[in-house]
PDB file of C-alpha atoms in Angstrom:
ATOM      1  CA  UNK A 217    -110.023-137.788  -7.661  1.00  0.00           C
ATOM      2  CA  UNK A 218    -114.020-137.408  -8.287  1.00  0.00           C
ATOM      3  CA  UNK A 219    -112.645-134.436 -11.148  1.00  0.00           C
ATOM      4  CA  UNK A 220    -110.372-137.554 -13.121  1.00  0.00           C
ATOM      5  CA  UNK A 221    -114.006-139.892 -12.786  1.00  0.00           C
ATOM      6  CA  UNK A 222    -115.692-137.379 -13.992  1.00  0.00           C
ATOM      7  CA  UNK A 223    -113.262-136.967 -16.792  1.00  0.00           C
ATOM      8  CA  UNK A 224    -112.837-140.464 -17.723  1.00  0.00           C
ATOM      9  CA  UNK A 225    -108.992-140.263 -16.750  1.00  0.00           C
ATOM     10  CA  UNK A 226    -107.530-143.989 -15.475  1.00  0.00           C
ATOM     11  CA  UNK A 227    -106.062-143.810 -12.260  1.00  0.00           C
ATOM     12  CA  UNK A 228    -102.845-145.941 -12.177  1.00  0.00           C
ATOM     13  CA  UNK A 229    -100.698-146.805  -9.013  1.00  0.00           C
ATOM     14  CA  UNK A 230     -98.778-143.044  -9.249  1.00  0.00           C
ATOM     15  CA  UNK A 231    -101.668-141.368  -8.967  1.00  0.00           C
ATOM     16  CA  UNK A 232    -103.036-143.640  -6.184  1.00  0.00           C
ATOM     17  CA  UNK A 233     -99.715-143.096  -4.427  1.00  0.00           C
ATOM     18  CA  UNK A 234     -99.692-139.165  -5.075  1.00  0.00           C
ATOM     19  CA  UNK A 235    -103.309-139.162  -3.705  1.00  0.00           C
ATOM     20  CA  UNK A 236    -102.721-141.210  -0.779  1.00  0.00           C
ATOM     21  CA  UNK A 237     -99.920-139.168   0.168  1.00  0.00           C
ATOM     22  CA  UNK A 238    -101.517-135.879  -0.130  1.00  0.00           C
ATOM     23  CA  UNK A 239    -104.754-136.833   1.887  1.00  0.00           C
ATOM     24  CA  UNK A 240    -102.174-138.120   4.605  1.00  0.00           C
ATOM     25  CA  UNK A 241    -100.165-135.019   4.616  1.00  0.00           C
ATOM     26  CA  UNK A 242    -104.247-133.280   5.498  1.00  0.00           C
ATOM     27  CA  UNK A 243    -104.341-135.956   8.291  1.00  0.00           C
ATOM     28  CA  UNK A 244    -107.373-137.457   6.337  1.00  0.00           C
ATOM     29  CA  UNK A 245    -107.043-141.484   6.844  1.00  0.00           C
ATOM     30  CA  UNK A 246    -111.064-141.448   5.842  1.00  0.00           C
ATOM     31  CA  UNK A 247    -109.857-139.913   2.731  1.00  0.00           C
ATOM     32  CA  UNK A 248    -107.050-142.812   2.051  1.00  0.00           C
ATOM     33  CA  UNK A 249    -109.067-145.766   2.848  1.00  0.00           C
ATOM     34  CA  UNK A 250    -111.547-144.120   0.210  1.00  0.00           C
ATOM     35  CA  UNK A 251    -108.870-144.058  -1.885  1.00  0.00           C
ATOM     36  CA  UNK A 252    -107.747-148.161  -1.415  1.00  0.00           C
ATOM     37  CA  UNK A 253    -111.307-149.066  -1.479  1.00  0.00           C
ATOM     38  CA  UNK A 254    -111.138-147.045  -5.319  1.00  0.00           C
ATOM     39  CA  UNK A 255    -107.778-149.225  -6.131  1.00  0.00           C
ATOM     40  CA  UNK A 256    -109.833-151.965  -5.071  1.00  0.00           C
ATOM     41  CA  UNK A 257    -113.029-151.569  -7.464  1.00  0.00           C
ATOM     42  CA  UNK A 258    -110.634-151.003 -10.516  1.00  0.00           C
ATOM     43  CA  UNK A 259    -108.408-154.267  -9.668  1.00  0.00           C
ATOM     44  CA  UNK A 260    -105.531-151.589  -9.403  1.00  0.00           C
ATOM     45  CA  UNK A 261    -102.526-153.999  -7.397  1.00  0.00           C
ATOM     46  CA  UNK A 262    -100.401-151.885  -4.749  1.00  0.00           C
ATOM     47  CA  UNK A 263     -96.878-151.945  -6.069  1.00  0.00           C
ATOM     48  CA  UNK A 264     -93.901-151.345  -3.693  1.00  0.00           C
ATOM     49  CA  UNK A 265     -94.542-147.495  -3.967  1.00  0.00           C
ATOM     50  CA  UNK A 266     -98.244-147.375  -3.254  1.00  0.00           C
ATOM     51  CA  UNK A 267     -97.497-149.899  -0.078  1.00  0.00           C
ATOM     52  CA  UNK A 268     -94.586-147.790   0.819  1.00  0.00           C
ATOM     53  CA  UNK A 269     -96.561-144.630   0.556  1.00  0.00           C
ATOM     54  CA  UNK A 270     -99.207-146.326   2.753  1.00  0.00           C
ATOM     55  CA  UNK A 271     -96.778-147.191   5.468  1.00  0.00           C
ATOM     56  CA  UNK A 272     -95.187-143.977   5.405  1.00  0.00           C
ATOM     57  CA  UNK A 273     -99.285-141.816   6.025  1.00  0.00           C
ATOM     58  CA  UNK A 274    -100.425-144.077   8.353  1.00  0.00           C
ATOM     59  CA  UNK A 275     -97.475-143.658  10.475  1.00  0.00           C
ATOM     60  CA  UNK A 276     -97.654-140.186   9.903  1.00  0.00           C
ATOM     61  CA  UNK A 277    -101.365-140.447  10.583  1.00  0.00           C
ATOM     62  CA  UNK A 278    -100.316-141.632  14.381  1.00  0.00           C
ATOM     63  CA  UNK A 279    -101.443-145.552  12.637  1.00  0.00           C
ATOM     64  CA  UNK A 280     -97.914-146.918  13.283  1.00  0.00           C
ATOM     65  CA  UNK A 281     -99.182-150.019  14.076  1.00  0.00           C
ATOM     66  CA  UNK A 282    -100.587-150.526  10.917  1.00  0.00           C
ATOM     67  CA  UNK A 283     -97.984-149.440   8.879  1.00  0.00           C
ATOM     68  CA  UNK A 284     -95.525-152.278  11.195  1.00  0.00           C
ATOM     69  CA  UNK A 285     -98.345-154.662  10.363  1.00  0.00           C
ATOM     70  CA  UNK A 286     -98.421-153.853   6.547  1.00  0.00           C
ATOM     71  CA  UNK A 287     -95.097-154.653   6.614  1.00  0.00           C
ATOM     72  CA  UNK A 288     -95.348-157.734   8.315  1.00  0.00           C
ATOM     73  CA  UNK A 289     -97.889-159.189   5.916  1.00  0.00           C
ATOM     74  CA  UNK A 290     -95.354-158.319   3.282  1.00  0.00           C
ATOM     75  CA  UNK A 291     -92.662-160.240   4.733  1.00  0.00           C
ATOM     76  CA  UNK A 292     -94.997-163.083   5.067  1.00  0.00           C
ATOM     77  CA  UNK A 293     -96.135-163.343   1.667  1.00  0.00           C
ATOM     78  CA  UNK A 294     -94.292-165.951  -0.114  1.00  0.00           C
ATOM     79  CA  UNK A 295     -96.562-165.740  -3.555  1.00  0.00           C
ATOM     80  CA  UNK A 296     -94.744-164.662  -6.738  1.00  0.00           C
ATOM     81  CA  UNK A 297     -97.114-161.851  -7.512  1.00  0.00           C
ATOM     82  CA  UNK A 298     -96.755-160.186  -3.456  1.00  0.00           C
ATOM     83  CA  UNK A 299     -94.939-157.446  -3.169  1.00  0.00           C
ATOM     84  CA  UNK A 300     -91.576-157.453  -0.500  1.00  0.00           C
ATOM     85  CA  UNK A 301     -90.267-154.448   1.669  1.00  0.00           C
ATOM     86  CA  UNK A 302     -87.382-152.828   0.057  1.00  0.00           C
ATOM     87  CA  UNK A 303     -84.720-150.567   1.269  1.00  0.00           C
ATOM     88  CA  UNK A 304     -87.489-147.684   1.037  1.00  0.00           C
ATOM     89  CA  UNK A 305     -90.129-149.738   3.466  1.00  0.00           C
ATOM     90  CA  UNK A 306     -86.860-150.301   6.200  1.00  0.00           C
ATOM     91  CA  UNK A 307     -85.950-146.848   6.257  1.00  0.00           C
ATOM     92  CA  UNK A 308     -88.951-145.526   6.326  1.00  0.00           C
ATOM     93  CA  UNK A 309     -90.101-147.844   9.400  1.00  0.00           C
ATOM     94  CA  UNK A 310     -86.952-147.157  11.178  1.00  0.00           C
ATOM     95  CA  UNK A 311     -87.883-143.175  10.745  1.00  0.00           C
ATOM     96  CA  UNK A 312     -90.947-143.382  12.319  1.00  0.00           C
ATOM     97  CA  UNK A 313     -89.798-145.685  15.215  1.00  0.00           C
ATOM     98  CA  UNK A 314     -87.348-143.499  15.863  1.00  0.00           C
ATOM     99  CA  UNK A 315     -90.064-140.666  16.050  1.00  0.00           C
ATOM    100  CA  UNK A 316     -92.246-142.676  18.001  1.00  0.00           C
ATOM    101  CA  UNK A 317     -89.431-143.228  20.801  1.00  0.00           C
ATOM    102  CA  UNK A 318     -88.910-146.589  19.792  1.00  0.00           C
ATOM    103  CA  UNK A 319     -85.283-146.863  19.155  1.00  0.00           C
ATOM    104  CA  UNK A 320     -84.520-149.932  20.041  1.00  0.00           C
ATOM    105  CA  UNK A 321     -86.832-151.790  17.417  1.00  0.00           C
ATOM    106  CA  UNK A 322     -85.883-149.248  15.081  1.00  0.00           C
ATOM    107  CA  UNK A 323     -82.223-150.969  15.026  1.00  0.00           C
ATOM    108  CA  UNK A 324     -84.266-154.709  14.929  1.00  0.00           C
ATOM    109  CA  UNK A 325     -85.431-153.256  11.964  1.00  0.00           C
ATOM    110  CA  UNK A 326     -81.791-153.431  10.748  1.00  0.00           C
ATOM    111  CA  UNK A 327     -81.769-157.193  11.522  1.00  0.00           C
ATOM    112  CA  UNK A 328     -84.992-157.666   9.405  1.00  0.00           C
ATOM    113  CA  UNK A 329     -83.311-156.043   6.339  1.00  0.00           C
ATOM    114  CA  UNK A 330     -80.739-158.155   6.251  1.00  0.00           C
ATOM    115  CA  UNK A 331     -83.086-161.087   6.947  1.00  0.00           C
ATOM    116  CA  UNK A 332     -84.246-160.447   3.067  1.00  0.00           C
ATOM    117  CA  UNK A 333     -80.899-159.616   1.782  1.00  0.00           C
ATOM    118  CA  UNK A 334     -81.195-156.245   2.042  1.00  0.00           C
ATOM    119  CA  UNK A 335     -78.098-154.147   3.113  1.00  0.00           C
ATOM    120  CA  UNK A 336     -78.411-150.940   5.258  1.00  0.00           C
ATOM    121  CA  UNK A 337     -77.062-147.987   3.297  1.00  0.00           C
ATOM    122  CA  UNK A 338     -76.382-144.287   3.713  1.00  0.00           C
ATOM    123  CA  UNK A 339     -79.787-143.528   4.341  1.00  0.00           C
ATOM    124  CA  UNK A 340     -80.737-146.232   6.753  1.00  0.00           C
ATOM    125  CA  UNK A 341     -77.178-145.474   8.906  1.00  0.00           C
ATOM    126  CA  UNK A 342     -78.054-141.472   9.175  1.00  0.00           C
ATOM    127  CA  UNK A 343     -81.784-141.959   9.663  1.00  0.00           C
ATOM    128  CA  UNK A 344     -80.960-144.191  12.583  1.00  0.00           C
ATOM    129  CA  UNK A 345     -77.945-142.124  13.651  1.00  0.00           C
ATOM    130  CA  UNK A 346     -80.922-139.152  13.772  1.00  0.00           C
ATOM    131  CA  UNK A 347     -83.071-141.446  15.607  1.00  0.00           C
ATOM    132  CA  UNK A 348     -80.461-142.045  18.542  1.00  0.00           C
ATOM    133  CA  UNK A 349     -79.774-138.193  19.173  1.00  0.00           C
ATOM    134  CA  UNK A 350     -83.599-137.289  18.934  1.00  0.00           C
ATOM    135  CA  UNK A 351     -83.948-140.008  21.111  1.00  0.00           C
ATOM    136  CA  UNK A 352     -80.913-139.035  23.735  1.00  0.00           C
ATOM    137  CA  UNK A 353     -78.798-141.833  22.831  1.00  0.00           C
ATOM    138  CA  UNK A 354     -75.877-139.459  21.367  1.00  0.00           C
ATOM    139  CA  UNK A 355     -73.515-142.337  22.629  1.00  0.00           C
ATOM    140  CA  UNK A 356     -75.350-144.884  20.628  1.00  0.00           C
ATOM    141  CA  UNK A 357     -75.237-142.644  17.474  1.00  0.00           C
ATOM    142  CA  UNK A 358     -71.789-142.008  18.172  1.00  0.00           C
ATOM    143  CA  UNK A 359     -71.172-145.889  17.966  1.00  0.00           C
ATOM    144  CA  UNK A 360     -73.552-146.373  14.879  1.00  0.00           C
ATOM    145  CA  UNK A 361     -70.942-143.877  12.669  1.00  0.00           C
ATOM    146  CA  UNK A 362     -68.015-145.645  14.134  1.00  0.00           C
ATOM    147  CA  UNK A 363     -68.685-148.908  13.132  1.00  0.00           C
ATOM    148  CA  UNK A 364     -70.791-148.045   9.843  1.00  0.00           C
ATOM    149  CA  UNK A 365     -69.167-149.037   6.240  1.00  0.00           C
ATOM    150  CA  UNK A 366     -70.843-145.863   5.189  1.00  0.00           C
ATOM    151  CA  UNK A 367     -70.558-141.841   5.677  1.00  0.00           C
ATOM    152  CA  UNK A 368     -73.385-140.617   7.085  1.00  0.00           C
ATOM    153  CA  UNK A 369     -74.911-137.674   5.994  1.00  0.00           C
ATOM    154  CA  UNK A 370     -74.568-133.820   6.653  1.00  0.00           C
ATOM    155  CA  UNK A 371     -77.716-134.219   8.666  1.00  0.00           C
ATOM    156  CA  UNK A 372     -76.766-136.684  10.764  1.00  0.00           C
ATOM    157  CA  UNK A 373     -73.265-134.954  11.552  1.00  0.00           C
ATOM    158  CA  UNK A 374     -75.079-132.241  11.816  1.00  0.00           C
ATOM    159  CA  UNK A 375     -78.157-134.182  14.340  1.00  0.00           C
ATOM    160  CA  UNK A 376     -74.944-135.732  16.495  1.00  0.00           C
ATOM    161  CA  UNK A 377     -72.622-132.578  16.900  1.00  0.00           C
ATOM    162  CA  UNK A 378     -75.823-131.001  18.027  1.00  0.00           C
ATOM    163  CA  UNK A 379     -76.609-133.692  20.470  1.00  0.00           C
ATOM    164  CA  UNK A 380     -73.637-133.671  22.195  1.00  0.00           C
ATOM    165  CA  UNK A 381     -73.439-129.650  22.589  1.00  0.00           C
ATOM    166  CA  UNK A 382     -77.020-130.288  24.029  1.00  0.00           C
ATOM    167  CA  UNK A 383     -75.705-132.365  26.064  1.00  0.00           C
ATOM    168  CA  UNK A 384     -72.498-130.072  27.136  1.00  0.00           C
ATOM    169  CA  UNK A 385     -69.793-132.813  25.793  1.00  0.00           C
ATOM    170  CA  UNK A 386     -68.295-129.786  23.334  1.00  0.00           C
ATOM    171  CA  UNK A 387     -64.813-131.670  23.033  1.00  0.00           C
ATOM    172  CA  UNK A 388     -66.781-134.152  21.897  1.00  0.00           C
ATOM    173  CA  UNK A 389     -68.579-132.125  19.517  1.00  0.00           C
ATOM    174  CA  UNK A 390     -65.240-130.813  18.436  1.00  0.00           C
TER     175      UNK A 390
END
């Protein structure tokens, strides 16, 4: 970042995003709020990939509850310039609730998409499906691919068959 300054190069909302997603992958939150304060100075607006980024480091930074708070101020904002969550943001939430052993607001988070119109697809089914079986709901992911309009993916088969030979249920698995 100080190497583009020093170069002259503009900074535009990729390479905020690309920055704020390598400092989180170093665990450096100091780093990424250096970083927004930056975007700040040069009037650079967040688009939908900078905010997603954001939500995905900070949960990833063990900040979850500002990335569910980011998202909340996005479903709030009602100007025409704000920026709302996207298929991206929901999946991306319901990842890292699942990871955080939070499983059953993970599937709220379903509820919220289609609050804004927003259908669950392939990704959202599987990364929930993986949710339930890290989680020890194999049952629950079992019911989730039953009912779902879509296939999930070879992950997720792969996440569920696992669970239930974990769990000893091989016909099941079979």
């Amino acid at each position: 970042s100080q190497q583009m300054d020093k170069n002259n190069i503009k900074k535009t909302n990729v390479t905020y995003s690309i920055l704020i997603k390598g400092y989180g992958n170093q665990n450096r939150l100091d780093l990424v709020k250096h970083t927004l304060h930056n975007m700040r100075l040069t009037n650079t607006k967040p688009d939908i990939i900078t905010l997603n980024t954001l939500i995905d480091t900070y949960a990833k930074c063990n900040e979850l509850s500002i990335s569910l708070n980011m998202v909340d101020k996005m479903e709030k904002s009602k100007s025409s310039v704000s920026v709302l969550p996207n298929l991206r943001t929901y999946n991306t939430l319901i990842k890292w609730l699942g990871k955080y052993k939070k499983l059953e607001e993970a599937f709220e988070v379903l509820e919220k998409m289609k609050k804004f119109n927003l259908e669950p697809n392939e990704v959202s089914i599987s990364t929930l499906v993986d949710c339930c079986v890290k989680n020890g709901d194999i049952e629950k992911a079992y019911q989730l691919i039953k009912s779902s309009n879509y296939m999930p993916s070879v992950p997720a088969y792969t996440s569920i068959l696992s669970g239930f030979a974990e769990k000893g249920d091989k016909k099941a698995a079979f």
